[in-house]
PDB file of C-alpha atoms in Angstrom:
ATOM      1  CA  MET A   1      -9.241 -14.057  10.858  1.00 76.00           C
ATOM      2  CA  ARG A   2      -9.659 -10.648   9.259  1.00 84.00           C
ATOM      3  CA  ASP A   3     -11.384  -9.274  12.378  1.00 89.00           C
ATOM      4  CA  GLN A   4      -8.440 -10.440  14.475  1.00 91.00           C
ATOM      5  CA  LEU A   5      -5.996  -9.004  11.966  1.00 93.00           C
ATOM      6  CA  LEU A   6      -7.823  -5.689  11.910  1.00 95.00           C
ATOM      7  CA  GLN A   7      -7.843  -5.514  15.700  1.00 96.00           C
ATOM      8  CA  GLN A   8      -4.121  -6.252  15.937  1.00 96.00           C
ATOM      9  CA  TYR A   9      -3.295  -3.722  13.252  1.00 96.00           C
ATOM     10  CA  GLN A  10      -5.547  -1.155  14.893  1.00 97.00           C
ATOM     11  CA  GLU A  11      -3.677  -1.617  18.180  1.00 97.00           C
ATOM     12  CA  LEU A  12      -0.391  -1.204  16.327  1.00 97.00           C
ATOM     13  CA  LEU A  13      -1.649   1.945  14.608  1.00 97.00           C
ATOM     14  CA  THR A  14      -2.918   3.400  17.880  1.00 97.00           C
ATOM     15  CA  SER A  15       0.430   2.734  19.568  1.00 97.00           C
ATOM     16  CA  TYR A  16       2.323   4.372  16.738  1.00 97.00           C
ATOM     17  CA  LEU A  17       0.090   7.451  16.563  1.00 96.00           C
ATOM     18  CA  ASN A  18       0.399   7.910  20.336  1.00 95.00           C
ATOM     19  CA  GLU A  19       4.170   7.624  20.366  1.00 94.00           C
ATOM     20  CA  LYS A  20       6.240   7.312  17.215  1.00 92.00           C
ATOM     21  CA  ARG A  21       8.832   4.792  18.359  1.00 93.00           C
ATOM     22  CA  GLU A  22      11.133   2.780  16.151  1.00 92.00           C
ATOM     23  CA  ASP A  23      10.290  -0.495  17.902  1.00 94.00           C
ATOM     24  CA  ILE A  24       6.672  -0.131  16.822  1.00 94.00           C
ATOM     25  CA  LEU A  25       7.864   0.080  13.222  1.00 93.00           C
ATOM     26  CA  TYR A  26       9.890  -3.061  13.862  1.00 94.00           C
ATOM     27  CA  THR A  27       6.725  -4.779  15.116  1.00 94.00           C
ATOM     28  CA  ALA A  28       5.069  -3.639  11.883  1.00 95.00           C
ATOM     29  CA  GLN A  29       7.802  -5.415   9.913  1.00 93.00           C
ATOM     30  CA  GLN A  30       7.162  -8.626  11.822  1.00 94.00           C
ATOM     31  CA  MET A  31       3.405  -8.350  11.348  1.00 95.00           C
ATOM     32  CA  SER A  32       3.973  -7.730   7.663  1.00 94.00           C
ATOM     33  CA  ARG A  33       6.074 -10.884   7.382  1.00 92.00           C
ATOM     34  CA  TRP A  34       3.335 -12.849   9.130  1.00 93.00           C
ATOM     35  CA  MET A  35       0.723 -11.446   6.753  1.00 93.00           C
ATOM     36  CA  MET A  36       2.771 -12.539   3.771  1.00 90.00           C
ATOM     37  CA  GLU A  37       3.138 -16.021   5.207  1.00 90.00           C
ATOM     38  CA  GLN A  38      -0.667 -16.097   5.436  1.00 91.00           C
ATOM     39  CA  ARG A  39      -0.809 -15.166   1.742  1.00 91.00           C
ATOM     40  CA  ILE A  40      -2.539 -11.888   2.479  1.00 94.00           C
ATOM     41  CA  PRO A  41      -2.077  -9.767  -0.665  1.00 95.00           C
ATOM     42  CA  PRO A  42      -0.837  -6.154  -0.499  1.00 96.00           C
ATOM     43  CA  GLU A  43      -4.197  -4.701  -1.540  1.00 96.00           C
ATOM     44  CA  GLU A  44      -5.799  -6.471   1.409  1.00 96.00           C
ATOM     45  CA  MET A  45      -3.092  -5.015   3.660  1.00 96.00           C
ATOM     46  CA  VAL A  46      -3.985  -1.535   2.412  1.00 97.00           C
ATOM     47  CA  SER A  47      -7.671  -2.291   2.929  1.00 97.00           C
ATOM     48  CA  VAL A  48      -6.980  -3.297   6.549  1.00 97.00           C
ATOM     49  CA  HIS A  49      -4.954  -0.112   7.021  1.00 97.00           C
ATOM     50  CA  ALA A  50      -7.764   2.008   5.558  1.00 97.00           C
ATOM     51  CA  GLU A  51     -10.313   0.377   7.838  1.00 97.00           C
ATOM     52  CA  ALA A  52      -8.096   0.845  10.903  1.00 97.00           C
ATOM     53  CA  VAL A  53      -7.518   4.521  10.065  1.00 97.00           C
ATOM     54  CA  LYS A  54     -11.254   5.101   9.554  1.00 96.00           C
ATOM     55  CA  LYS A  55     -12.015   3.543  12.939  1.00 95.00           C
ATOM     56  CA  LYS A  56      -9.230   5.419  14.698  1.00 95.00           C
ATOM     57  CA  LEU A  57     -10.009   8.784  13.097  1.00 94.00           C
ATOM     58  CA  PRO A  58     -13.812   8.884  12.746  1.00 90.00           C
ATOM     59  CA  HIS A  59     -13.890  12.492  11.534  1.00 91.00           C
ATOM     60  CA  LEU A  60     -11.712  11.601   8.545  1.00 93.00           C
ATOM     61  CA  SER A  61     -12.665  13.594   5.454  1.00 93.00           C
ATOM     62  CA  PRO A  62     -14.476  11.786   2.619  1.00 94.00           C
ATOM     63  CA  SER A  63     -11.578  12.614   0.288  1.00 95.00           C
ATOM     64  CA  VAL A  64      -9.112  10.720   2.456  1.00 95.00           C
ATOM     65  CA  LYS A  65     -11.468   7.744   2.572  1.00 95.00           C
ATOM     66  CA  ASP A  66     -11.947   7.838  -1.190  1.00 96.00           C
ATOM     67  CA  SER A  67      -8.207   8.107  -1.803  1.00 96.00           C
ATOM     68  CA  PHE A  68      -7.771   4.647  -0.302  1.00 97.00           C
ATOM     69  CA  ASP A  69      -9.871   3.165  -3.121  1.00 96.00           C
ATOM     70  CA  LEU A  70      -7.328   4.433  -5.623  1.00 96.00           C
ATOM     71  CA  LEU A  71      -4.375   3.092  -3.643  1.00 97.00           C
ATOM     72  CA  ILE A  72      -6.032  -0.307  -3.298  1.00 97.00           C
ATOM     73  CA  GLU A  73      -6.534  -0.384  -7.072  1.00 96.00           C
ATOM     74  CA  MET A  74      -2.841   0.419  -7.593  1.00 96.00           C
ATOM     75  CA  MET A  75      -1.846  -2.371  -5.205  1.00 96.00           C
ATOM     76  CA  ILE A  76      -3.830  -5.093  -6.971  1.00 95.00           C
ATOM     77  CA  GLY A  77      -1.173  -5.345  -9.708  1.00 91.00           C
ATOM     78  CA  TYR A  78       1.515  -5.903  -7.080  1.00 93.00           C
ATOM     79  CA  GLY A  79      -0.697  -8.568  -5.527  1.00 93.00           C
ATOM     80  CA  ILE A  80      -0.956 -10.401  -8.834  1.00 91.00           C
ATOM     81  CA  ALA A  81       2.826 -10.363  -9.230  1.00 87.00           C
ATOM     82  CA  LEU A  82       3.255 -11.801  -5.747  1.00 87.00           C
ATOM     83  CA  LYS A  83       0.877 -14.656  -6.547  1.00 87.00           C
ATOM     84  CA  GLU A  84       3.039 -15.396  -9.584  1.00 81.00           C
ATOM     85  CA  HIS A  85       5.994 -15.428  -7.226  1.00 76.00           C
ATOM     86  CA  GLU A  86       4.335 -17.931  -4.919  1.00 76.00           C
ATOM     87  CA  SER A  87       3.470 -20.292  -7.744  1.00 80.00           C
ATOM     88  CA  LEU A  88       7.016 -20.091  -9.132  1.00 74.00           C
ATOM     89  CA  VAL A  89       8.515 -20.865  -5.732  1.00 73.00           C
ATOM     90  CA  ASN A  90       6.131 -23.778  -5.239  1.00 77.00           C
ATOM     91  CA  ARG A  91       6.903 -25.159  -8.674  1.00 76.00           C
ATOM     92  CA  GLN A  92      10.597 -25.269  -7.819  1.00 71.00           C
ATOM     93  CA  LYS A  93      10.076 -27.233  -4.623  1.00 65.00           C
TER      94      LYS A  93
ATOM     95  CA  MET B   1      11.356  10.388 -12.778  1.00 76.00           C
ATOM     96  CA  ARG B   2       9.767  10.456  -9.346  1.00 84.00           C
ATOM     97  CA  ASP B   3       8.612  14.057  -9.825  1.00 89.00           C
ATOM     98  CA  GLN B   4       6.933  13.062 -13.077  1.00 91.00           C
ATOM     99  CA  LEU B   5       5.422   9.990 -11.422  1.00 93.00           C
ATOM    100  CA  LEU B   6       4.134  12.057  -8.521  1.00 95.00           C
ATOM    101  CA  GLN B   7       2.587  14.602 -10.870  1.00 96.00           C
ATOM    102  CA  GLN B   8       0.844  11.923 -12.926  1.00 96.00           C
ATOM    103  CA  TYR B   9      -0.434  10.169  -9.829  1.00 96.00           C
ATOM    104  CA  GLN B  10      -1.569  13.464  -8.361  1.00 97.00           C
ATOM    105  CA  GLU B  11      -3.588  14.177 -11.516  1.00 97.00           C
ATOM    106  CA  LEU B  12      -5.108  10.708 -11.288  1.00 97.00           C
ATOM    107  CA  LEU B  13      -5.976  11.230  -7.617  1.00 97.00           C
ATOM    108  CA  THR B  14      -7.512  14.633  -8.313  1.00 97.00           C
ATOM    109  CA  SER B  15      -9.641  13.183 -11.123  1.00 97.00           C
ATOM    110  CA  TYR B  16     -10.843  10.357  -8.922  1.00 97.00           C
ATOM    111  CA  LEU B  17     -11.678  12.573  -5.936  1.00 96.00           C
ATOM    112  CA  ASN B  18     -13.619  14.936  -8.221  1.00 96.00           C
ATOM    113  CA  GLU B  19     -15.626  12.191  -9.865  1.00 94.00           C
ATOM    114  CA  LYS B  20     -15.424   8.565  -8.794  1.00 92.00           C
ATOM    115  CA  ARG B  21     -15.572   6.864 -12.185  1.00 93.00           C
ATOM    116  CA  GLU B  22     -14.646   3.284 -12.940  1.00 92.00           C
ATOM    117  CA  ASP B  23     -12.471   4.263 -15.903  1.00 94.00           C
ATOM    118  CA  ILE B  24     -10.203   6.222 -13.592  1.00 94.00           C
ATOM    119  CA  LEU B  25      -9.684   3.066 -11.558  1.00 93.00           C
ATOM    120  CA  TYR B  26      -8.861   1.289 -14.803  1.00 94.00           C
ATOM    121  CA  THR B  27      -6.252   3.966 -15.550  1.00 95.00           C
ATOM    122  CA  ALA B  28      -4.878   3.301 -12.062  1.00 95.00           C
ATOM    123  CA  GLN B  29      -4.454  -0.374 -12.976  1.00 93.00           C
ATOM    124  CA  GLN B  30      -2.509   0.579 -16.087  1.00 94.00           C
ATOM    125  CA  MET B  31      -0.324   3.024 -14.172  1.00 95.00           C
ATOM    126  CA  SER B  32       0.301   0.334 -11.574  1.00 94.00           C
ATOM    127  CA  ARG B  33       1.435  -2.091 -14.259  1.00 92.00           C
ATOM    128  CA  TRP B  34       3.788   0.542 -15.649  1.00 93.00           C
ATOM    129  CA  MET B  35       5.210   1.184 -12.187  1.00 93.00           C
ATOM    130  CA  MET B  36       5.927  -2.495 -11.733  1.00 90.00           C
ATOM    131  CA  GLU B  37       7.657  -2.647 -15.103  1.00 90.00           C
ATOM    132  CA  GLN B  38       9.857   0.207 -13.847  1.00 91.00           C
ATOM    133  CA  ARG B  39      10.669  -1.896 -10.778  1.00 91.00           C
ATOM    134  CA  ILE B  40       9.059   0.614  -8.450  1.00 94.00           C
ATOM    135  CA  PRO B  41       8.458  -1.276  -5.188  1.00 95.00           C
ATOM    136  CA  PRO B  42       5.087  -1.193  -3.399  1.00 96.00           C
ATOM    137  CA  GLU B  43       6.406   0.867  -0.489  1.00 96.00           C
ATOM    138  CA  GLU B  44       7.493   3.531  -2.967  1.00 96.00           C
ATOM    139  CA  MET B  45       4.013   3.427  -4.507  1.00 96.00           C
ATOM    140  CA  VAL B  46       2.519   4.071  -1.067  1.00 97.00           C
ATOM    141  CA  SER B  47       5.024   6.866  -0.503  1.00 97.00           C
ATOM    142  CA  VAL B  48       3.963   8.510  -3.781  1.00 97.00           C
ATOM    143  CA  HIS B  49       0.320   8.133  -2.768  1.00 97.00           C
ATOM    144  CA  ALA B  50       1.001   9.686   0.643  1.00 97.00           C
ATOM    145  CA  GLU B  51       2.798  12.617  -0.945  1.00 97.00           C
ATOM    146  CA  ALA B  52       0.000  13.150  -3.474  1.00 97.00           C
ATOM    147  CA  VAL B  53      -2.648  13.065  -0.742  1.00 97.00           C
ATOM    148  CA  LYS B  54      -0.680  15.540   1.396  1.00 96.00           C
ATOM    149  CA  LYS B  55      -0.404  17.939  -1.546  1.00 95.00           C
ATOM    150  CA  LYS B  56      -4.047  17.546  -2.519  1.00 95.00           C
ATOM    151  CA  LEU B  57      -5.397  17.850   1.033  1.00 94.00           C
ATOM    152  CA  PRO B  58      -3.111  20.372   2.768  1.00 90.00           C
ATOM    153  CA  HIS B  59      -5.183  20.477   5.957  1.00 91.00           C
ATOM    154  CA  LEU B  60      -4.686  16.757   6.501  1.00 92.00           C
ATOM    155  CA  SER B  61      -4.383  15.878  10.187  1.00 93.00           C
ATOM    156  CA  PRO B  62      -0.948  14.885  11.535  1.00 94.00           C
ATOM    157  CA  SER B  63      -2.353  11.480  12.498  1.00 95.00           C
ATOM    158  CA  VAL B  64      -3.268  10.690   8.904  1.00 95.00           C
ATOM    159  CA  LYS B  65       0.202  11.740   7.766  1.00 95.00           C
ATOM    160  CA  ASP B  66       1.845   9.634  10.458  1.00 96.00           C
ATOM    161  CA  SER B  67      -0.311   6.616   9.619  1.00 96.00           C
ATOM    162  CA  PHE B  68       1.347   6.471   6.200  1.00 97.00           C
ATOM    163  CA  ASP B  69       4.705   5.769   7.862  1.00 96.00           C
ATOM    164  CA  LEU B  70       3.252   2.610   9.364  1.00 96.00           C
ATOM    165  CA  LEU B  71       1.728   1.476   6.068  1.00 97.00           C
ATOM    166  CA  ILE B  72       5.011   2.080   4.240  1.00 97.00           C
ATOM    167  CA  GLU B  73       6.789  -0.059   6.836  1.00 96.00           C
ATOM    168  CA  MET B  74       4.249  -2.851   6.304  1.00 96.00           C
ATOM    169  CA  MET B  75       4.754  -2.661   2.540  1.00 96.00           C
ATOM    170  CA  ILE B  76       8.533  -3.056   2.656  1.00 95.00           C
ATOM    171  CA  GLY B  77       8.193  -6.806   3.265  1.00 91.00           C
ATOM    172  CA  TYR B  78       6.025  -7.134   0.170  1.00 93.00           C
ATOM    173  CA  GLY B  79       8.638  -5.170  -1.761  1.00 93.00           C
ATOM    174  CA  ILE B  80      11.362  -7.590  -0.708  1.00 91.00           C
ATOM    175  CA  ALA B  81       9.266 -10.551  -1.868  1.00 87.00           C
ATOM    176  CA  LEU B  82       8.719  -8.908  -5.241  1.00 87.00           C
ATOM    177  CA  LYS B  83      12.462  -8.414  -5.690  1.00 87.00           C
ATOM    178  CA  GLU B  84      12.876 -12.129  -5.025  1.00 82.00           C
ATOM    179  CA  HIS B  85      10.265 -12.698  -7.705  1.00 76.00           C
ATOM    180  CA  GLU B  86      12.154 -10.580 -10.220  1.00 75.00           C
ATOM    181  CA  SER B  87      15.419 -12.376  -9.613  1.00 79.00           C
ATOM    182  CA  LEU B  88      13.727 -15.776  -9.939  1.00 74.00           C
ATOM    183  CA  VAL B  89      12.113 -14.790 -13.224  1.00 73.00           C
ATOM    184  CA  ASN B  90      15.413 -13.450 -14.547  1.00 77.00           C
ATOM    185  CA  ARG B  91      17.250 -16.584 -13.518  1.00 76.00           C
ATOM    186  CA  GLN B  92      14.834 -18.683 -15.557  1.00 71.00           C
ATOM    187  CA  LYS B  93      15.341 -16.653 -18.723  1.00 67.00           C
TER     188      LYS B  93
END
């Protein structure tokens, strides 16, 4: 599933970098909603983004690559809060 | 507050890029927790990261800069879910 996700996101990224249109950002919103329905946490989303950027821009500097590690770490806390959210919602059903 | 946040995150990023130590990632976790307590949404966190990276790496390619717009768009959905979470938690208090 992650390979498919990465490929779809990579196509989205390529489209957006080629031509910065608003409808591509709208597609991003829809993909984001789908990812949340699949319980994909935000740090995984950032990890997919990082991987897609590295593939798309192979001459990326090591500093940019390393900076993603820090962002992923920052996102883990948000991911934990979202899991809390899911369990609360489920408990109320 | 955002200027202070950006400066602190920029210092954290600089430290991590200079020397990739685990304790800096731990500091990132703590900063992330603080940001969530301040109700800073994940897309704002990514925006701060993007700004810090642009300042730290001024020769960053336009494609890398543009790619952040897409990631921010993806994160907005997660931010909305977290706001739902906050209102649920408050309602139960």
